[in-house]
Short mmCIF file of C-alpha atoms in Angstrom, two decimals:
data_model
loop_
_atom_site.label_atom_id
_atom_site.label_comp_id
_atom_site.label_asym_id
_atom_site.label_seq_id
_atom_site.Cartn_x
_atom_site.Cartn_y
_atom_site.Cartn_z
CA MET D 1 13.63 -1.85 24.49
CA THR D 2 16.24 -2.47 22.03
CA SER D 3 18.63 0.12 21.19
CA ASN D 4 16.48 -1.04 17.68
CA GLU D 5 13.21 0.42 18.57
CA THR D 6 15.39 2.97 20.26
CA THR D 7 16.74 4.87 17.50
CA GLY D 8 14.80 2.62 14.53
CA PRO D 9 14.52 0.60 11.62
CA GLN D 10 18.46 0.09 9.53
CA VAL D 11 18.73 1.50 6.46
CA VAL D 12 19.16 1.03 3.23
CA PRO D 13 20.27 2.58 -0.12
CA LEU D 14 18.84 1.44 -2.98
CA GLY D 15 20.30 2.73 -5.52
CA HIS D 16 17.15 4.24 -7.07
CA PRO D 17 14.56 7.03 -5.70
CA LEU D 18 11.42 6.59 -4.40
CA VAL D 19 9.12 9.18 -6.43
CA GLY D 20 7.45 11.48 -3.55
CA GLY D 21 10.19 10.65 -1.01
CA SER D 22 13.88 9.18 0.64
CA ALA D 23 16.03 7.64 -1.66
CA GLU D 24 16.53 4.91 1.02
CA ARG D 25 14.42 2.39 2.71
CA PRO D 26 14.39 1.08 6.38
CA VAL D 27 14.92 -2.54 6.04
CA GLY D 28 11.99 -3.77 7.60
CA HIS D 29 11.37 -5.33 10.77
CA GLY D 30 9.24 -8.45 10.66
CA THR D 31 6.64 -8.81 12.80
CA ALA D 32 9.85 -7.94 15.62
CA GLY D 33 8.21 -6.73 18.60
CA LEU D 34 4.38 -8.16 18.30
CA ASP D 35 3.88 -10.85 19.87
CA ASP D 36 2.17 -14.25 18.39
CA VAL D 37 -0.96 -15.64 19.49
CA GLU D 38 -2.22 -18.69 19.66
CA TYR D 39 -6.81 -19.23 19.67
CA ASP D 40 -8.15 -22.42 19.29
CA HIS D 41 -10.69 -22.98 15.72
CA GLY D 42 -12.82 -21.22 17.58
CA GLY D 43 -11.84 -18.43 19.18
CA ARG D 44 -9.40 -17.32 16.26
CA LEU D 45 -12.66 -16.65 14.14
CA ALA D 46 -14.28 -15.46 16.23
CA ALA D 47 -10.87 -12.38 17.50
CA VAL D 48 -11.11 -12.17 13.83
CA ARG D 49 -14.66 -11.43 13.08
CA ALA D 50 -14.23 -9.41 16.01
CA GLY D 51 -11.48 -7.11 14.50
CA GLU D 52 -9.48 -8.52 17.46
CA LEU D 53 -6.70 -10.45 15.71
CA GLY D 54 -5.28 -10.73 12.33
CA SER D 55 -2.55 -11.42 9.81
CA VAL D 56 0.37 -9.05 9.82
CA HIS D 57 2.92 -9.65 7.17
CA SER D 58 5.85 -6.49 8.72
CA TRP D 59 5.45 -3.10 10.17
CA GLU D 60 8.41 -0.95 9.53
CA LEU D 61 9.56 2.88 10.34
CA VAL D 62 10.05 4.80 7.09
CA THR D 63 9.33 8.74 6.01
CA ALA D 64 8.18 10.76 3.07
CA VAL D 65 7.15 7.25 1.41
CA ASP D 66 3.91 5.85 2.66
CA GLY D 67 2.54 8.94 3.40
CA PRO D 68 3.43 12.27 5.09
CA GLY D 69 6.37 12.51 8.00
CA THR D 70 7.88 9.62 9.91
CA ARG D 71 5.19 6.73 9.28
CA LEU D 72 4.63 3.15 11.16
CA THR D 73 3.73 1.27 8.21
CA VAL D 74 2.22 -2.61 9.10
CA PHE D 75 1.89 -4.34 5.71
CA LEU D 76 -0.80 -6.68 6.37
CA ALA D 77 -0.83 -10.24 4.69
CA GLY D 78 -3.20 -11.26 2.31
CA CYS D 79 -4.65 -9.43 -1.97
CA LEU D 80 -6.91 -10.68 -4.08
CA LEU D 81 -4.93 -9.36 -7.49
CA ARG D 82 -2.34 -11.28 -8.35
CA CYS D 83 -0.48 -8.14 -9.81
CA VAL D 84 3.20 -9.30 -11.95
CA TYR D 85 4.99 -7.23 -10.74
CA CYS D 86 4.14 -7.42 -7.37
CA HIS D 87 7.23 -7.20 -5.36
CA ASN D 88 5.76 -8.88 -1.91
CA PRO D 89 4.64 -11.05 -3.23
CA ASP D 90 5.04 -12.82 -0.34
CA THR D 91 1.89 -11.30 1.25
CA LEU D 92 -0.50 -12.24 -1.15
CA GLU D 93 -1.66 -15.41 1.22
CA ILE D 94 -3.21 -14.91 4.62
CA ARG D 95 -1.60 -17.65 6.68
CA ARG D 96 1.47 -16.71 5.22
CA GLY D 97 1.45 -13.57 8.06
CA THR D 98 2.31 -13.61 11.76
CA SER D 99 -1.09 -13.37 14.26
CA VAL D 100 -1.49 -10.46 16.25
CA THR D 101 -3.74 -9.27 17.62
CA SER D 102 -5.33 -5.23 17.25
CA LYS D 103 -4.49 -4.72 21.67
CA GLU D 104 -0.46 -5.52 20.99
CA LEU D 105 -0.44 -3.71 17.62
CA LEU D 106 -1.92 -0.59 18.50
CA LYS D 107 0.70 -0.89 21.92
CA ARG D 108 3.19 -0.79 19.03
CA VAL D 109 0.92 2.61 17.74
CA LYS D 110 1.39 3.80 21.73
CA ARG D 111 4.97 3.24 22.06
CA TYR D 112 6.16 5.87 18.24
CA ARG D 113 3.20 8.15 18.68
CA ALA D 114 4.88 11.21 20.07
CA VAL D 115 7.61 10.72 16.68
CA MET D 116 5.14 10.66 14.44
CA GLN D 117 3.67 13.29 15.62
CA ALA D 118 5.81 15.11 16.00
CA THR D 119 6.63 15.01 12.25
CA GLY D 120 3.98 14.86 10.81
CA GLY D 121 3.61 11.61 10.32
CA GLY D 122 1.37 8.09 11.69
CA LEU D 123 -0.31 5.30 11.15
CA THR D 124 -0.30 3.81 7.59
CA LEU D 125 -1.79 0.15 6.74
CA SER D 126 -0.66 -1.64 3.92
CA GLY D 127 -0.57 -4.72 2.44
CA GLY D 128 -0.80 -7.49 0.65
CA GLU D 129 -4.14 -5.39 0.86
CA PRO D 130 -5.59 -4.23 3.65
CA MET D 131 -9.42 -4.56 3.15
CA MET D 132 -9.26 -8.28 2.69
CA GLN D 133 -9.10 -7.81 6.87
CA ALA D 134 -11.24 -4.46 7.03
CA ALA D 135 -13.15 -6.04 10.95
CA TYR D 136 -8.93 -5.43 11.90
CA VAL D 137 -8.42 -2.75 9.99
CA ARG D 138 -11.51 -0.91 11.55
CA THR D 139 -10.52 -1.65 15.40
CA LEU D 140 -6.84 -0.41 14.14
CA LEU D 141 -8.07 2.74 12.74
CA ARG D 142 -10.53 2.90 15.46
CA GLY D 143 -7.78 2.92 17.83
CA ALA D 144 -4.92 4.77 16.45
CA LYS D 145 -8.07 8.36 15.45
CA ALA D 146 -8.92 7.45 19.33
CA MET D 147 -4.78 8.42 20.57
CA GLY D 148 -4.80 11.75 17.91
CA VAL D 149 -2.36 9.38 14.98
CA HIS D 150 -3.40 10.53 11.48
CA THR D 151 -4.22 7.84 9.52
CA ALA D 152 -3.46 5.94 5.98
CA VAL D 153 -4.63 3.43 3.82
CA ASP D 154 -2.45 1.81 0.69
CA THR D 155 -5.09 0.48 -1.13
CA SER D 156 -6.37 -0.86 -4.68
CA GLY D 157 -9.43 0.18 -3.62
CA PHE D 158 -10.49 -3.40 -5.98
CA LEU D 159 -12.55 -4.01 -2.11
CA GLY D 160 -13.40 -0.58 -1.10
CA ALA D 161 -16.73 -1.43 -0.77
CA GLN D 162 -15.56 -3.83 2.41
CA CYS D 163 -14.47 -0.33 3.15
CA THR D 164 -17.94 1.25 5.96
CA ASP D 165 -18.34 4.84 6.08
CA GLU D 166 -17.24 4.10 9.46
CA MET D 167 -13.62 3.40 8.63
CA LEU D 168 -13.62 6.12 6.26
CA ASP D 169 -13.97 8.30 8.60
CA ASP D 170 -11.73 7.03 10.76
CA ILE D 171 -9.30 7.41 7.61
CA ASP D 172 -7.62 10.95 6.85
CA LEU D 173 -5.18 10.01 3.67
CA VAL D 174 -5.79 6.66 0.85
CA LEU D 175 -2.99 6.17 -0.76
CA LEU D 176 -5.28 4.74 -4.27
CA ASP D 177 -3.16 1.99 -6.76
CA VAL D 178 -4.68 2.84 -10.33
CA LYS D 179 -3.18 -0.40 -11.86
CA SER D 180 -4.34 0.93 -15.00
CA GLY D 181 -6.23 3.05 -16.85
CA LEU D 182 -8.29 0.52 -19.19
CA PRO D 183 -10.14 -2.12 -18.69
CA ASP D 184 -8.43 -4.84 -20.77
CA THR D 185 -4.84 -3.97 -19.15
CA TYR D 186 -6.17 -4.40 -16.25
CA ARG D 187 -7.24 -7.60 -16.55
CA ARG D 188 -3.55 -7.71 -17.95
CA VAL D 189 -1.64 -6.53 -15.57
CA THR D 190 -3.55 -7.65 -11.67
CA GLY D 191 -6.18 -10.91 -13.22
CA GLN D 192 -8.80 -8.64 -11.45
CA GLU D 193 -11.47 -6.25 -12.81
CA LEU D 194 -11.07 -2.32 -12.90
CA ALA D 195 -14.12 -1.35 -12.22
CA PRO D 196 -14.13 -1.94 -8.53
CA THR D 197 -11.01 0.27 -8.81
CA LEU D 198 -12.84 3.15 -10.43
CA ALA D 199 -15.37 2.90 -7.54
CA PHE D 200 -14.22 3.03 -4.95
CA GLY D 201 -11.74 6.22 -5.89
CA ARG D 202 -15.59 8.36 -6.81
CA ARG D 203 -16.64 7.12 -4.23
CA LEU D 204 -14.08 8.60 -1.92
CA ALA D 205 -14.04 11.96 -4.33
CA ALA D 206 -18.23 12.04 -3.49
CA ARG D 207 -17.55 12.76 0.13
CA GLY D 208 -15.33 15.28 0.11
CA THR D 209 -13.22 14.05 3.57
CA GLU D 210 -10.91 12.34 2.89
CA GLU D 211 -7.70 13.35 0.72
CA VAL D 212 -6.05 10.72 -1.97
CA TRP D 213 -2.87 10.47 -3.74
CA ILE D 214 -2.88 8.07 -6.19
CA ARG D 215 0.01 6.12 -7.79
CA PHE D 216 0.43 4.28 -10.93
CA VAL D 217 3.11 1.38 -10.88
CA LEU D 218 5.02 1.98 -15.06
CA VAL D 219 6.11 -0.90 -16.01
CA PRO D 220 6.95 -0.46 -19.64
CA GLY D 221 5.09 -2.75 -21.65
CA TRP D 222 2.50 -3.09 -19.78
CA THR D 223 1.40 -0.01 -17.80
CA ASP D 224 2.91 2.25 -20.62
CA ALA D 225 1.04 3.09 -23.76
CA VAL D 226 0.35 6.27 -24.65
CA ASP D 227 -3.77 5.43 -24.15
CA ASN D 228 -3.45 3.47 -20.85
CA VAL D 229 -2.22 6.16 -19.57
CA GLU D 230 -4.26 8.85 -20.29
CA ALA D 231 -7.46 6.90 -19.27
CA VAL D 232 -5.81 6.58 -16.23
CA ALA D 233 -4.76 10.33 -16.16
CA ALA D 234 -8.88 11.67 -17.19
CA TYR D 235 -10.09 9.24 -14.70
CA VAL D 236 -7.73 10.86 -12.11
CA ALA D 237 -8.91 14.51 -12.80
CA SER D 238 -12.24 13.91 -12.74
CA LEU D 239 -11.64 12.93 -9.15
CA GLY D 240 -11.54 16.72 -8.64
CA SER D 241 -9.56 18.12 -5.16
CA VAL D 242 -10.00 14.70 -3.21
CA VAL D 243 -5.84 14.40 -5.72
CA THR D 244 -3.82 16.21 -3.66
CA ARG D 245 -1.41 14.48 -5.61
CA VAL D 246 0.05 11.38 -7.85
CA GLU D 247 3.16 9.37 -7.85
CA VAL D 248 4.69 7.73 -11.02
CA LEU D 249 6.08 4.96 -9.75
CA PRO D 250 8.46 3.97 -11.48
CA PHE D 251 8.38 -0.50 -12.13
CA HIS D 252 12.15 -2.04 -10.13
CA GLN D 253 13.45 -6.04 -10.00
CA MET D 254 13.88 -5.90 -6.81
CA GLY D 255 11.07 -8.77 -5.24
CA ARG D 256 11.80 -11.16 -8.65
CA ASP D 257 14.09 -13.57 -5.86
CA LYS D 258 10.78 -13.79 -3.77
CA TRP D 259 9.03 -15.09 -6.56
CA ALA D 260 11.30 -18.10 -7.57
CA GLU D 261 12.10 -18.46 -3.75
CA LEU D 262 8.49 -19.24 -3.30
CA GLY D 263 7.71 -20.83 -6.13
CA MET D 264 6.60 -18.91 -8.78
CA ALA D 265 5.92 -18.06 -12.02
CA TYR D 266 7.80 -14.20 -12.90
CA GLN D 267 7.08 -13.11 -16.17
CA LEU D 268 9.06 -9.39 -15.76
CA ASP D 269 12.34 -11.05 -16.08
CA ASP D 270 12.97 -8.87 -19.23
CA VAL D 271 11.53 -5.82 -18.80
CA ARG D 272 13.53 -3.21 -17.90
CA GLU D 273 13.11 0.25 -15.71
CA PRO D 274 11.49 3.14 -17.71
CA SER D 275 14.17 5.35 -18.46
CA VAL D 276 14.45 8.97 -18.13
CA GLU D 277 12.57 9.77 -21.77
CA LEU D 278 10.26 7.93 -20.78
CA LEU D 279 8.81 8.44 -16.89
CA ASP D 280 8.65 12.12 -18.44
CA ARG D 281 6.56 11.24 -20.68
CA VAL D 282 4.51 10.07 -18.80
CA ARG D 283 4.29 12.98 -15.46
CA ARG D 284 3.02 15.22 -18.15
CA GLN D 285 0.40 13.56 -19.58
CA PHE D 286 -1.29 13.25 -16.41
CA ARG D 287 0.41 17.30 -15.43
CA ALA D 288 -1.19 17.97 -19.17
CA HIS D 289 -4.43 17.13 -17.01
CA GLY D 290 -3.79 19.73 -14.17
CA LEU D 291 -2.09 17.27 -11.49
CA THR D 292 -0.13 17.71 -9.16
CA THR D 293 2.61 14.79 -10.14
CA TYR D 294 5.32 13.82 -9.12
#
């Protein structure tokens, strides 16, 4: 075991706080420590369909950001949304990830199980969009729960139909990213439709078995309109007691250089981070609906 694996990843200051968590976030390991595997074409397809093989962008240990406690957060590659503010555009395509078996990744979960359980943490599957690789997610969730590890999935909900009830049985916490409350704004921001996200949230509410944290990214000039925020807040309030917190996440420019490196057109060069006054106004809108908001 290397010293990094013993003490955790290097920590660097971000320069501004992350809502609901630490003002510092560790540098991701990429896929360090995870063995890449090679298959022939037929073997690869079979392994993917069986949930034995997935495409992993990176992993990191982080505290109080992607759920409670110290968490092993795994960023899976692939996403159908094209959010204009995406700070990890290098996760959008599955082909950019590293092929890692579920067995190999679950070995990593087992290695950190003690510290996760001691801090009330666990495994968080993020992305990209984890439901792009639903079979792989299913296997990872089942394996983590078999070890007694708390599980969370960070999802836009756009592919919520891919998440079976059996998978939901193995999820303790859903971090649901509601990127807009108005269909036209959602389409402008993500390139996709809002309805699947709303349907997935209502499904979670009807089950009443998973805890839900709502995440809303506040982008001046894009998602900050009073009526758009009000539509998000009213929808979230309609989900009832399954929602235990709302995080209003301020837009930042930390992903801008990645867009340039990938040769992708970036539309937000002139957008500044939201002011304190704007953040306060938006959080008040959520709190006016009785929602615990950070």
